Short mmCIF file of C-alpha atoms and ligand atoms in Angstrom, two decimals:
data_model
loop_
_atom_site.label_atom_id
_atom_site.label_comp_id
_atom_site.label_asym_id
_atom_site.label_seq_id
_atom_site.Cartn_x
_atom_site.Cartn_y
_atom_site.Cartn_z
CA UNK A 27 122.23 56.32 104.91
CA UNK A 28 122.81 57.17 101.28
CA UNK A 29 119.06 57.58 100.78
CA UNK A 30 118.89 60.04 103.72
CA UNK A 31 121.75 62.02 102.23
CA UNK A 32 120.04 61.99 98.86
CA UNK A 33 116.77 63.32 100.29
CA UNK A 34 118.64 66.00 102.23
CA UNK A 35 120.62 66.97 99.13
CA UNK A 36 117.52 67.14 96.96
CA UNK A 37 115.54 69.23 99.45
CA UNK A 38 118.46 71.65 100.01
CA UNK A 39 119.15 72.04 96.32
CA UNK A 40 115.50 72.52 95.34
CA UNK A 41 115.11 75.10 98.11
CA UNK A 42 118.17 76.99 96.85
CA UNK A 43 116.98 76.89 93.26
CA UNK A 44 113.48 78.10 94.04
CA UNK A 45 114.83 80.82 96.32
CA UNK A 46 117.21 82.06 93.64
CA UNK A 47 114.73 81.92 90.79
CA UNK A 48 111.70 83.17 92.70
CA UNK A 49 110.71 86.78 92.18
CA UNK A 50 112.15 87.76 95.56
CA UNK A 51 115.37 85.77 95.05
CA UNK A 52 115.99 87.19 91.61
CA UNK A 53 115.34 90.67 92.91
CA UNK A 54 117.96 90.13 95.63
CA UNK A 55 120.51 88.92 93.06
CA UNK A 56 119.82 91.89 90.76
CA UNK A 57 120.12 94.38 93.63
CA UNK A 58 123.27 92.99 95.19
CA UNK A 59 125.32 91.68 92.28
CA UNK A 60 126.42 93.58 89.20
CA UNK A 61 126.83 90.36 87.18
CA UNK A 62 123.91 88.41 88.53
CA UNK A 63 123.25 86.69 85.19
CA UNK A 64 126.69 85.07 85.39
CA UNK A 65 125.69 83.41 88.65
CA UNK A 66 122.64 81.82 87.08
CA UNK A 67 124.52 80.77 83.92
CA UNK A 68 127.40 79.27 85.93
CA UNK A 69 124.99 77.42 88.14
CA UNK A 70 122.98 75.97 85.24
CA UNK A 71 126.15 74.98 83.34
CA UNK A 72 127.62 73.34 86.44
CA UNK A 73 124.45 71.36 86.95
CA UNK A 74 124.33 70.13 83.37
CA UNK A 75 127.92 68.86 83.72
CA UNK A 76 127.01 67.22 87.02
CA UNK A 77 123.96 65.49 85.59
CA UNK A 78 126.00 64.18 82.66
CA UNK A 79 128.73 62.92 85.00
CA UNK A 80 126.18 61.25 87.29
CA UNK A 81 124.46 59.50 84.37
CA UNK A 82 127.78 58.17 83.05
CA UNK A 83 128.72 56.98 86.53
CA UNK A 84 125.42 55.21 87.12
CA UNK A 85 125.55 53.49 83.73
CA UNK A 86 128.88 51.94 84.59
CA UNK A 87 128.24 51.17 88.29
CA UNK A 88 125.72 49.54 90.60
CA UNK A 89 122.26 51.14 90.44
CA UNK A 90 122.12 50.91 94.27
CA UNK A 91 124.54 53.83 94.42
CA UNK A 92 121.98 56.19 92.99
CA UNK A 93 121.20 57.76 96.39
CA UNK A 94 124.79 58.61 97.18
CA UNK A 95 125.41 59.93 93.66
CA UNK A 96 122.36 62.19 93.79
CA UNK A 97 123.40 63.47 97.23
CA UNK A 98 126.93 64.30 96.07
CA UNK A 99 125.55 65.88 92.94
CA UNK A 100 123.21 68.15 94.86
CA UNK A 101 125.92 69.12 97.33
CA UNK A 102 128.28 70.09 94.49
CA UNK A 103 125.43 71.98 92.83
CA UNK A 104 124.93 74.09 95.93
CA UNK A 105 128.67 74.60 96.20
CA UNK A 106 128.86 75.91 92.62
CA UNK A 107 126.07 78.40 93.35
CA UNK A 108 127.67 79.65 96.57
CA UNK A 109 131.21 79.85 95.15
CA UNK A 110 130.01 81.76 92.09
CA UNK A 111 128.32 84.30 94.34
CA UNK A 112 131.44 84.64 96.47
CA UNK A 113 133.70 84.94 93.42
CA UNK A 114 131.65 87.68 91.80
CA UNK A 115 132.11 91.16 93.03
CA UNK A 116 129.20 92.60 94.91
CA UNK A 117 128.15 96.10 94.01
CA UNK A 118 130.77 98.49 95.38
CA UNK A 119 130.17 99.81 98.86
CA UNK A 120 132.08 102.99 99.57
CA UNK A 121 131.46 104.87 102.77
CA UNK A 122 133.72 107.85 102.14
CA UNK A 123 132.29 111.34 101.97
CA UNK A 124 128.66 110.51 102.66
CA UNK A 125 126.15 113.09 101.48
CA UNK A 126 122.42 113.45 102.00
CA UNK A 127 120.14 113.31 98.96
CA UNK A 128 116.46 114.18 99.23
CA UNK A 129 114.26 112.99 96.34
CA UNK A 130 110.80 114.57 96.18
CA UNK A 131 108.11 113.14 93.89
CA UNK A 132 104.41 113.88 93.43
CA UNK A 133 103.19 110.25 93.30
CA UNK A 134 104.32 106.93 94.81
CA UNK A 135 106.17 105.67 91.70
CA UNK A 136 107.67 108.95 90.44
CA UNK A 137 111.11 108.74 92.02
CA UNK A 138 111.72 105.13 90.92
CA UNK A 139 110.61 105.93 87.36
CA UNK A 140 112.66 109.09 87.04
CA UNK A 141 115.88 108.32 88.88
CA UNK A 142 115.65 104.87 90.51
CA UNK A 143 119.02 103.81 89.10
CA UNK A 144 120.75 106.94 90.39
CA UNK A 145 119.23 106.44 93.85
CA UNK A 146 120.48 102.84 94.05
CA UNK A 147 123.94 103.92 92.88
CA UNK A 148 124.08 106.71 95.48
CA UNK A 149 123.07 104.30 98.24
CA UNK A 150 125.76 101.82 97.20
CA UNK A 151 128.32 104.64 97.25
CA UNK A 152 127.49 105.14 100.93
CA UNK A 153 125.22 108.17 100.74
CA UNK A 154 122.01 108.76 102.66
CA UNK A 155 118.89 108.98 100.54
CA UNK A 156 115.45 110.02 101.70
CA UNK A 157 112.41 109.74 99.41
CA UNK A 158 109.41 111.99 99.94
CA UNK A 159 106.12 111.51 98.07
CA UNK A 160 103.55 114.29 98.22
CA UNK A 161 100.36 112.33 97.43
CA UNK A 162 99.08 108.80 97.85
CA UNK A 163 98.17 108.56 94.16
CA UNK A 164 94.51 107.86 94.92
CA UNK A 165 93.26 109.23 91.59
CA UNK A 166 95.30 106.82 89.52
CA UNK A 167 95.08 103.71 91.68
CA UNK A 168 94.40 102.11 95.04
CA UNK A 169 95.91 104.44 97.66
CA UNK A 170 96.66 101.93 100.47
CA UNK A 171 98.37 99.60 98.00
CA UNK A 172 100.34 102.45 96.45
CA UNK A 173 101.60 103.58 99.86
CA UNK A 174 102.82 100.07 100.53
CA UNK A 175 104.46 99.89 97.10
CA UNK A 176 106.19 103.22 97.71
CA UNK A 177 107.64 101.81 100.92
CA UNK A 178 108.79 98.65 99.16
CA UNK A 179 110.29 100.60 96.25
CA UNK A 180 112.23 102.92 98.55
CA UNK A 181 113.41 99.97 100.64
CA UNK A 182 114.53 98.04 97.58
CA UNK A 183 116.59 100.92 96.25
CA UNK A 184 118.12 101.25 99.73
CA UNK A 185 116.73 104.63 100.78
CA UNK A 186 117.28 105.14 104.49
CA UNK A 187 113.81 106.61 104.93
CA UNK A 188 110.72 107.65 103.06
CA UNK A 189 107.49 109.57 103.71
CA UNK A 190 104.19 109.63 101.85
CA UNK A 191 102.19 112.80 102.41
CA UNK A 192 98.46 112.89 101.73
CA UNK A 193 97.97 115.98 99.58
CA UNK A 194 95.11 115.58 97.11
CA UNK A 195 96.25 113.67 94.01
CA UNK A 196 95.87 115.62 90.71
CA UNK A 197 95.16 118.81 92.68
CA UNK A 198 98.49 119.45 94.39
CA UNK A 199 98.67 123.02 93.07
CA UNK A 200 95.62 123.90 95.17
CA UNK A 201 97.68 123.27 98.30
CA UNK A 202 100.96 124.82 97.21
CA UNK A 203 101.56 126.76 100.43
CA UNK A 204 100.92 123.71 102.60
CA UNK A 205 103.14 121.65 100.33
CA UNK A 206 105.97 124.17 100.65
CA UNK A 207 105.62 123.97 104.43
CA UNK A 208 105.74 120.16 104.32
CA UNK A 209 108.87 120.15 102.14
CA UNK A 210 110.47 122.77 104.39
CA UNK A 211 109.80 120.42 107.29
CA UNK A 212 111.49 117.55 105.42
CA UNK A 213 114.47 119.75 104.57
CA UNK A 214 114.85 120.95 108.17
CA UNK A 215 114.79 117.38 109.47
CA UNK A 216 117.11 115.83 106.86
CA UNK A 217 119.38 118.77 105.92
CA UNK A 218 120.06 117.50 102.40
CA UNK A 219 123.15 118.38 100.37
CA UNK A 220 121.26 117.79 97.12
CA UNK A 221 117.54 117.77 96.31
CA UNK A 222 116.18 115.84 93.33
CA UNK A 223 112.70 116.66 92.05
CA UNK A 224 110.42 117.15 89.05
CA UNK A 225 111.23 119.44 86.16
CA UNK A 226 109.51 122.73 85.39
CA UNK A 227 108.98 121.37 81.87
CA UNK A 228 106.82 118.50 83.16
CA UNK A 229 103.32 118.66 81.70
CA UNK A 230 101.69 116.76 84.57
CA UNK A 231 100.09 119.44 86.75
CA UNK A 232 101.10 117.68 90.01
CA UNK A 233 104.72 117.29 88.90
CA UNK A 234 104.92 120.93 87.95
CA UNK A 235 103.35 121.93 91.30
CA UNK A 236 105.93 119.86 93.20
CA UNK A 237 108.74 121.44 91.21
CA UNK A 238 107.58 124.91 92.18
CA UNK A 239 107.07 123.92 95.82
CA UNK A 240 110.58 122.42 96.04
CA UNK A 241 112.15 125.51 94.47
CA UNK A 242 110.42 127.66 97.07
CA UNK A 243 111.08 125.35 100.03
CA UNK A 244 114.68 124.78 98.95
CA UNK A 245 115.50 128.43 98.25
CA UNK A 246 118.47 128.30 100.64
CA UNK A 247 119.84 124.95 99.45
CA UNK A 248 123.03 124.79 97.38
CA UNK A 249 122.13 122.01 94.93
CA UNK A 250 118.85 121.16 93.20
CA UNK A 251 118.54 118.81 90.23
CA UNK A 252 115.42 117.99 88.21
CA UNK A 253 114.80 114.42 87.13
CA UNK A 254 113.11 113.06 84.02
CA UNK A 255 109.62 111.72 84.58
CA UNK A 256 107.82 110.03 81.67
CA UNK A 257 105.62 113.17 81.44
CA UNK A 258 108.38 115.73 80.87
CA UNK A 259 107.76 117.98 77.90
CA UNK A 260 109.93 118.41 74.82
CA UNK A 261 111.72 121.28 76.55
CA UNK A 262 113.35 118.95 79.08
CA UNK A 263 117.03 119.44 78.45
CA UNK A 264 119.40 117.56 80.79
CA UNK A 265 122.90 118.86 81.29
CA UNK A 266 123.95 116.53 84.10
CA UNK A 267 124.10 112.79 83.56
CA UNK A 268 124.66 109.81 85.84
CA UNK A 269 126.19 106.67 84.34
CA UNK A 270 123.76 103.89 85.31
CA UNK A 271 124.95 101.05 83.10
CA UNK A 272 124.98 98.56 85.97
CA UNK A 273 121.86 99.90 87.65
CA UNK A 274 119.15 99.80 84.98
CA UNK A 275 118.10 96.30 86.03
CA UNK A 276 117.78 97.51 89.62
CA UNK A 277 115.55 100.33 88.40
CA UNK A 278 113.39 97.89 86.41
CA UNK A 279 112.91 95.67 89.45
CA UNK A 280 112.07 98.65 91.67
CA UNK A 281 109.44 99.79 89.17
CA UNK A 282 107.93 96.29 89.05
CA UNK A 283 107.21 96.66 92.76
CA UNK A 284 104.59 99.25 91.80
CA UNK A 285 102.23 96.54 90.60
CA UNK A 286 99.21 98.82 91.04
CA UNK A 287 100.45 100.83 88.05
CA UNK A 288 101.77 97.96 85.95
CA UNK A 289 99.40 98.62 83.03
CA UNK A 290 100.76 102.10 82.41
CA UNK A 291 102.72 102.16 79.13
CA UNK A 292 105.82 103.75 80.69
CA UNK A 293 106.24 100.95 83.26
CA UNK A 294 107.73 98.44 80.80
CA UNK A 295 111.33 97.25 80.77
CA UNK A 296 111.61 98.20 77.07
CA UNK A 297 110.61 101.81 77.74
CA UNK A 298 112.93 102.17 80.73
CA UNK A 299 115.91 100.64 78.92
CA UNK A 300 115.36 102.67 75.76
CA UNK A 301 115.31 105.90 77.76
CA UNK A 302 118.52 104.88 79.58
CA UNK A 303 120.13 104.04 76.22
CA UNK A 304 119.04 107.36 74.72
CA UNK A 305 120.42 109.42 77.60
CA UNK A 306 123.54 107.23 77.66
CA UNK A 307 124.13 107.88 73.98
CA UNK A 308 124.01 111.62 74.60
CA UNK A 309 127.04 111.36 76.87
CA UNK A 310 128.84 108.49 75.08
CA UNK A 311 127.97 105.95 77.77
CA UNK A 312 125.97 102.75 77.56
CA UNK A 313 123.18 103.95 79.83
CA UNK A 314 122.49 107.11 81.79
CA UNK A 315 119.87 109.13 83.61
CA UNK A 316 119.69 112.82 82.78
CA UNK A 317 119.00 115.76 85.09
CA UNK A 318 118.40 119.44 84.60
CA UNK A 319 120.60 121.54 86.84
CA UNK A 320 118.89 124.28 88.78
CA UNK A 321 122.15 124.77 90.67
CA UNK A 322 124.92 122.42 91.74
CA UNK A 323 127.86 122.93 94.08
CA UNK A 324 131.12 121.37 92.91
CA UNK A 325 131.73 119.39 96.12
CA UNK A 326 128.79 117.12 95.31
CA UNK A 327 129.66 116.39 91.70
CA UNK A 328 132.15 113.61 92.37
CA UNK A 329 129.68 111.81 94.61
CA UNK A 330 127.53 110.64 91.76
ZN1 ZN B 22 103.64 111.25 88.96
#
């Protein structure tokens, strides 16, 4: 009986550990818990205490009890993990005053790189976010994989929906009228309160083309903000900042989902964190994402 319990306990505990420490498990912890590291530390500490207690017990008792001791140990280990998760506050979910945010990027990873932390924060505050990508990124990678990664990235951040259009990568400006029509279609369907897109200062020709297309398509919209892609020029000058101290890890994990682009120098955790620290320092916060304001209606300001 004790051996059966021991085997059950071992299997359950090992499953829990591998689930939590696997790439997918860790991603879930990072996305759903502000203090996810505390969960792991508490769990490891609890287990070390348990192992020590079990060893002391076995040294002073019959060795035949080993099965029961291991079973109890594993059960308590699982309990520590679950209680720590319950005790820690999940990321705040607030469904008051929902707004619709439309983020438009040129390539599959642009929105995550530029404002992934802000998107996740908006979703957790109860807002609707839609991500639109204008090209499949076929010039810089494997298009089918990039489409899939865009879907995963949007899903991980919590966007309610996303679309990937198939305008020709690196030559978006050649289809500016068609792009305007496509963005107008997205705007008509989603009716966003705020649109987030590339900056006019961006030196990537596709990013600049998307900026111009959004400004034309969104000419009747009240609020348009421009995000900071890695390719913005020195003229990029944010005047609106979102505090993302607890969301930089979420952004890092979302960017990792774009494995097709993982060798690009701007995809690293160090680069993402240093940019968040730099923008945070500008507004006396730990970490922030900066936006240029094309125009912004006051009723949306508090929603960030
Ligand atoms: Zn891009």
